[in-house]
Short mmCIF file of C-alpha atoms in Angstrom, two decimals:
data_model
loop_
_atom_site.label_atom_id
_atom_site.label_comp_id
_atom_site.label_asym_id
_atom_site.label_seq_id
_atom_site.Cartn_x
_atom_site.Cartn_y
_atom_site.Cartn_z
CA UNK A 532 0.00 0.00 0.00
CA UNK A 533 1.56 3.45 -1.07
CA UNK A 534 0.62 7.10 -2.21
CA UNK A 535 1.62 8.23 -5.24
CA UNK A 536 0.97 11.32 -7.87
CA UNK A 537 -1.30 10.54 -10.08
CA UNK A 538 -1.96 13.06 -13.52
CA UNK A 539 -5.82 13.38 -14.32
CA UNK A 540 -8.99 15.18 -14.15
CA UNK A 541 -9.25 16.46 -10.21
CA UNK A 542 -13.00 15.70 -8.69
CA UNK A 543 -14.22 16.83 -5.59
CA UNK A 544 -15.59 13.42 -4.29
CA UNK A 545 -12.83 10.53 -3.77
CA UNK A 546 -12.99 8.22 -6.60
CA UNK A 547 -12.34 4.22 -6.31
CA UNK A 548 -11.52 2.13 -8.82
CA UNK A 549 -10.87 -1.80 -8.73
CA UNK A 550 -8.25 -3.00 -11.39
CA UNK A 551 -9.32 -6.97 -12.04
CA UNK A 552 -6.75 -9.26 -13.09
CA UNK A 553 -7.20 -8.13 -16.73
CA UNK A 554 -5.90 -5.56 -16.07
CA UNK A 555 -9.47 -3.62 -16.69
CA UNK A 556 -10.36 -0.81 -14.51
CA UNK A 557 -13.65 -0.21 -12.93
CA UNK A 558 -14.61 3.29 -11.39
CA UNK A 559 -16.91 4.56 -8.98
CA UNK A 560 -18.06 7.78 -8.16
CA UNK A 561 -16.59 9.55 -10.29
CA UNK A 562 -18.11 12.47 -11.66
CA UNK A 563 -18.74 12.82 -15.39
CA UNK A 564 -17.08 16.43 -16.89
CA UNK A 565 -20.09 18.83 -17.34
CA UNK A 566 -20.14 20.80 -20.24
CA UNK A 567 -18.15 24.02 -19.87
CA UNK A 568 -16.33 22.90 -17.27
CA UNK A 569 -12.69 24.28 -16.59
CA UNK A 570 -11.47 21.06 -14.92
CA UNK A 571 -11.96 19.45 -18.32
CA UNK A 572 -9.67 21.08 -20.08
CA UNK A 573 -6.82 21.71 -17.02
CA UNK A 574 -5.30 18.38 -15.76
CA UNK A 575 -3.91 18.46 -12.42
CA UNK A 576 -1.74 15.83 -10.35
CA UNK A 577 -4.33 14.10 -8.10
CA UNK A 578 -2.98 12.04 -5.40
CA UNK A 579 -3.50 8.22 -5.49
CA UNK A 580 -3.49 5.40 -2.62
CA UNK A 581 -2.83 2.22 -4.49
CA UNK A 582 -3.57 -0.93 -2.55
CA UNK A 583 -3.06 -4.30 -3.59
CA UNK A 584 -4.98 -6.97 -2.39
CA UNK A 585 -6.21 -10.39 -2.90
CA UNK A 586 -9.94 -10.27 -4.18
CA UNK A 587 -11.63 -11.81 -1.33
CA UNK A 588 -10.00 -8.94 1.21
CA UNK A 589 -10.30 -6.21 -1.51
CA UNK A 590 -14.12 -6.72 -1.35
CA UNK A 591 -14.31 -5.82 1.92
CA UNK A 592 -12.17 -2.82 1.20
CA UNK A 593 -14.21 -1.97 -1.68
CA UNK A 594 -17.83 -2.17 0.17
CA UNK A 595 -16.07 -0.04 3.16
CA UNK A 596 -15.22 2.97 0.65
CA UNK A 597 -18.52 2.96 -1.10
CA UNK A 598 -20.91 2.41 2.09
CA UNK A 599 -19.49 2.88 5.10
CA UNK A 600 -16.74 5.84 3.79
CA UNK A 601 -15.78 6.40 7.16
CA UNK A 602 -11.81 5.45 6.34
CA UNK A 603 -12.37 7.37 2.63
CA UNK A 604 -13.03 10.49 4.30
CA UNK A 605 -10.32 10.03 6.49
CA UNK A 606 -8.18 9.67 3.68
CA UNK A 607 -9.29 12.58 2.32
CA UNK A 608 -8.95 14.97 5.03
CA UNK A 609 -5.52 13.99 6.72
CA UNK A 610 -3.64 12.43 4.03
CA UNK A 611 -5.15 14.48 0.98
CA UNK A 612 -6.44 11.34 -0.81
CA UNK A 613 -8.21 11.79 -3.82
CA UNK A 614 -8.35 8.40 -5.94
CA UNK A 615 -8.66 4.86 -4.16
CA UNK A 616 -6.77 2.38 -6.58
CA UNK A 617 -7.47 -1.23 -5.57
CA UNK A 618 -5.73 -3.95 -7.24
CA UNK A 619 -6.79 -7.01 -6.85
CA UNK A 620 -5.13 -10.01 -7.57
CA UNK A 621 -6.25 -14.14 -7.11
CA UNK A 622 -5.97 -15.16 -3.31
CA UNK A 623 -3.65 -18.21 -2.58
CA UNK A 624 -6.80 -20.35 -2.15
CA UNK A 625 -10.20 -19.88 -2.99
CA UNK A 626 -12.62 -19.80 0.24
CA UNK A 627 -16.22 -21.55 0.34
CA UNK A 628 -19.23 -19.21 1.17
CA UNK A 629 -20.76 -22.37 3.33
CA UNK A 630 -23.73 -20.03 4.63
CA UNK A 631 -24.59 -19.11 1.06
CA UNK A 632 -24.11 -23.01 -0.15
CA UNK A 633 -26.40 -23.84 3.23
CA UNK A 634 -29.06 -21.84 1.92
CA UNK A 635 -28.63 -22.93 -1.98
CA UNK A 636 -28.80 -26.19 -0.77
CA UNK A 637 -32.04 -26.04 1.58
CA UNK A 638 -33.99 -24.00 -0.97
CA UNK A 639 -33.20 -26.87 -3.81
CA UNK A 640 -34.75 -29.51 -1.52
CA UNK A 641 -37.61 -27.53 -0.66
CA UNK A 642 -38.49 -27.03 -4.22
CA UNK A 643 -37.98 -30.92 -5.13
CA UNK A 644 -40.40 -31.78 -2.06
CA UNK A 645 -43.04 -29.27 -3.27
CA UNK A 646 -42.86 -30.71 -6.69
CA UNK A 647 -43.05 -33.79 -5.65
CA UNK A 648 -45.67 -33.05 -3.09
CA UNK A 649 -47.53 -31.17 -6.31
CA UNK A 650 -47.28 -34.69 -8.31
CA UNK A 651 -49.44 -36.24 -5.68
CA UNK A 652 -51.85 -33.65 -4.95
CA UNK A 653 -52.45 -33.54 -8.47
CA UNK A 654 -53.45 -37.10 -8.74
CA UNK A 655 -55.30 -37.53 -5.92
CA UNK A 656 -57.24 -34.08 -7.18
CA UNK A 657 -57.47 -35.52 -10.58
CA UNK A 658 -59.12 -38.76 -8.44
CA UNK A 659 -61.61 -37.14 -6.81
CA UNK A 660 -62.48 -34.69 -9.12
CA UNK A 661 -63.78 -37.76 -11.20
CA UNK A 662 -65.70 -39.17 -8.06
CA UNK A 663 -67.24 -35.76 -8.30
CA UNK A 664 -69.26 -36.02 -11.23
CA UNK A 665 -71.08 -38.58 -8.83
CA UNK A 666 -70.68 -37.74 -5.58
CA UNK A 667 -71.04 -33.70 -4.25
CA UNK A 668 -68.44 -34.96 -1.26
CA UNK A 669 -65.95 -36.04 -3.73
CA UNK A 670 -65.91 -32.52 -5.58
CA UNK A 671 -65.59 -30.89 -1.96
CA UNK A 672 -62.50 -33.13 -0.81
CA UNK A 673 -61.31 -32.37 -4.90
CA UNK A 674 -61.96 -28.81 -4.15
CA UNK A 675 -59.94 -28.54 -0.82
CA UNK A 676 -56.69 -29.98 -2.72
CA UNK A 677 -57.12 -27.44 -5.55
CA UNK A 678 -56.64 -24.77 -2.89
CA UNK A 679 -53.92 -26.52 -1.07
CA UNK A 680 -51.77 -26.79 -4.25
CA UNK A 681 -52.92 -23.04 -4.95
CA UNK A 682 -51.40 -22.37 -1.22
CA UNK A 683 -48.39 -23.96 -2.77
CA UNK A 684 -48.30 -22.11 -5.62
CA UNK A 685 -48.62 -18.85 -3.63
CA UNK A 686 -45.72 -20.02 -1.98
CA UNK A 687 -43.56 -20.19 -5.06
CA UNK A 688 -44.57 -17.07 -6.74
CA UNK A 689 -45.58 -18.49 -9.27
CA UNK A 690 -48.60 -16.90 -11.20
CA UNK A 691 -49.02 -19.60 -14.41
CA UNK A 692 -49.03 -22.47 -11.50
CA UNK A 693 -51.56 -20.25 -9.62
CA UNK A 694 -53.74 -20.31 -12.25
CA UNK A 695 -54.10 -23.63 -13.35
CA UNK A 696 -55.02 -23.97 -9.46
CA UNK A 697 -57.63 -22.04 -9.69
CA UNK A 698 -58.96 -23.71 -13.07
CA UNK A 699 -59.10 -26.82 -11.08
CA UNK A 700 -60.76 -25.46 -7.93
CA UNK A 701 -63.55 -23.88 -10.71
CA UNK A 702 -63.97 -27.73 -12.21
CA UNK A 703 -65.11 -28.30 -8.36
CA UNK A 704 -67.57 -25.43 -8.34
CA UNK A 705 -69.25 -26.59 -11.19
CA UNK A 706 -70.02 -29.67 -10.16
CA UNK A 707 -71.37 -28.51 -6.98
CA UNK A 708 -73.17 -26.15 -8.94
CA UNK A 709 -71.95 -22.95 -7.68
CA UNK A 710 -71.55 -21.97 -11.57
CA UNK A 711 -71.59 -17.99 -11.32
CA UNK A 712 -68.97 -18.62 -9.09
CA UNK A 713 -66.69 -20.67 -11.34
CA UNK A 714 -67.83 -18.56 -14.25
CA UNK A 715 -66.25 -15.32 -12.89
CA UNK A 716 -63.19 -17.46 -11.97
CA UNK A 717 -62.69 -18.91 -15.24
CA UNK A 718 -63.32 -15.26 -16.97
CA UNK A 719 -60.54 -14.21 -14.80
CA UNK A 720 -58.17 -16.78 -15.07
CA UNK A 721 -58.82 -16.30 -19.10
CA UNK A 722 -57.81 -12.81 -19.04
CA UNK A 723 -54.55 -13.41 -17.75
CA UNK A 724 -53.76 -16.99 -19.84
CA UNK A 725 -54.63 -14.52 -23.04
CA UNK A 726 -52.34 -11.84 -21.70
CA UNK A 727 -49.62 -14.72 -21.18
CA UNK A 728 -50.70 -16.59 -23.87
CA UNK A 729 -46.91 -16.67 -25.94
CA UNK A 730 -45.76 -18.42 -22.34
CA UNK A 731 -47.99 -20.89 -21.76
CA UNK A 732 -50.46 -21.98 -24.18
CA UNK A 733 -52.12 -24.86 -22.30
CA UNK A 734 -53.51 -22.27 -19.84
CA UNK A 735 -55.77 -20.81 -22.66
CA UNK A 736 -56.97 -24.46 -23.71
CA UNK A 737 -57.37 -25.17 -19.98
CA UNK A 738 -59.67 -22.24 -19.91
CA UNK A 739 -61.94 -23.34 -23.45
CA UNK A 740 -62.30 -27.08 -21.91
CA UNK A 741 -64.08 -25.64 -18.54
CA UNK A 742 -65.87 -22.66 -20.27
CA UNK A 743 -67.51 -26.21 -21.84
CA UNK A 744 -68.23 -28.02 -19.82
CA UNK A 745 -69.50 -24.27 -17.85
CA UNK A 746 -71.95 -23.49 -20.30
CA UNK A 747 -72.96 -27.85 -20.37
CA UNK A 748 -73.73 -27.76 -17.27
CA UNK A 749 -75.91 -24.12 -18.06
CA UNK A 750 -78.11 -26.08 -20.72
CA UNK A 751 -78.58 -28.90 -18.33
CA UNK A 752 -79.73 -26.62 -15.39
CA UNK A 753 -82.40 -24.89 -18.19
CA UNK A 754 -83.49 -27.89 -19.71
CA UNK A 755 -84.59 -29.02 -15.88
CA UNK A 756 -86.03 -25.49 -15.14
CA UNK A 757 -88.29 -26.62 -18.54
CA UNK A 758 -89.01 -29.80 -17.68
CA UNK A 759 -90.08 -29.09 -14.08
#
């Protein structure tokens, strides 16, 4: 670590920049010449602390200049530093981030349960969604794990997944017959498969098949209110 002169543009805010090992330098706040500015045109020597560091340590040093600046402005005021110049160069062995690998780790499994856990509760939906057409209890119970995987999908952020969800849980209102109910849900969930519709195409066929079977159901429910 040692000062030196250094010839450029003088700026009134200290100035890092990290040198890779390419050689390729990085800046940070530094300010961009405004037009008609003096300082432009008039280079002056601007004094330069050059540290070289490995990159793991020069991190540190780099995140204490930018954020905490409590050192850079103590550079700046005794010493007269006006340009940080960290060099960083490959530590003699490379370290392993086990908190971050901890995490990374954890948040794989959890998504390979809930997939899995997703496979299941889609079959045993798919089961007693088909008991439904018979049995009103069945299309509850199918019901209830359409909003548990929709729970899920909550869970996971994501919105296509979410959808399909509530497609299925609309398949169980019908066949309780709570149909302006699944209508509105199915007009809903159509809007946003058509807005989507480049990213998931199924979505918008999804939505066709249970309009269907909505407006089936719809002719069946007049042709009893004509026959009573």
């Amino acid at each position: 670590m040692f000062l030196r002169e250094h010839t450029t543009t003088m700026s009134a805010s200290l100035t890092v920049c990290v040198c890779d090992y390419w050689k390729r330098c990085h800046f940070h706040n530094r300010r961009e010449p405004e037009a008609g500015d003096c300082c432009s045109q008039t280079k002056k020597p601007l004094r330069r602390l050059t540290v070289e560091v490995d990159a793991i340590n020069g991190n540190y040093y780099l995140r204490e200049f930018l954020q905490q600046r409590v050192m850079g402005d103590r550079l700046k005021k005794v010493h007269g530093v006006q340009l940080i110049w960290l060099e960083f160069h490959p530590p003699e062995r490379d370290t392993i981030d086990y908190r971050w690998a901890h995490i990374l780790a954890h948040t794989l499994w959890e998504h390979i349960e809930v997939e899995h856990l997703m496979s299941w509760l889609s079959t045993l939906g798919g089961g007693f969604s088909a008991l439904g057409e018979q049995f009103e209890r069945c299309a509850e119970t199918a019901g209830k794990i359409s909003l548990q995987q929709l729970k899920i999908g909550l869970r996971l952020g994501d919105p296509f997944l979410q959808a399909r969800c509530k497609l299925y849980y609309s398949i169980s209102l019908i066949q309780r017959g709570q149909l302006r109910v699944a209508k509105h849900l199915i007009r809903e969930q159509y809007a946003f498969a058509r807005a989507n519709e480049e990213k998931d195409v199924r979505l918008v066929r999804m939505c066709h098949g249970i309009w269907h079977r909505l407006a089936y159901e719809y002719e069946q429910r007049g042709k009893r209110k004509i026959g009573n």
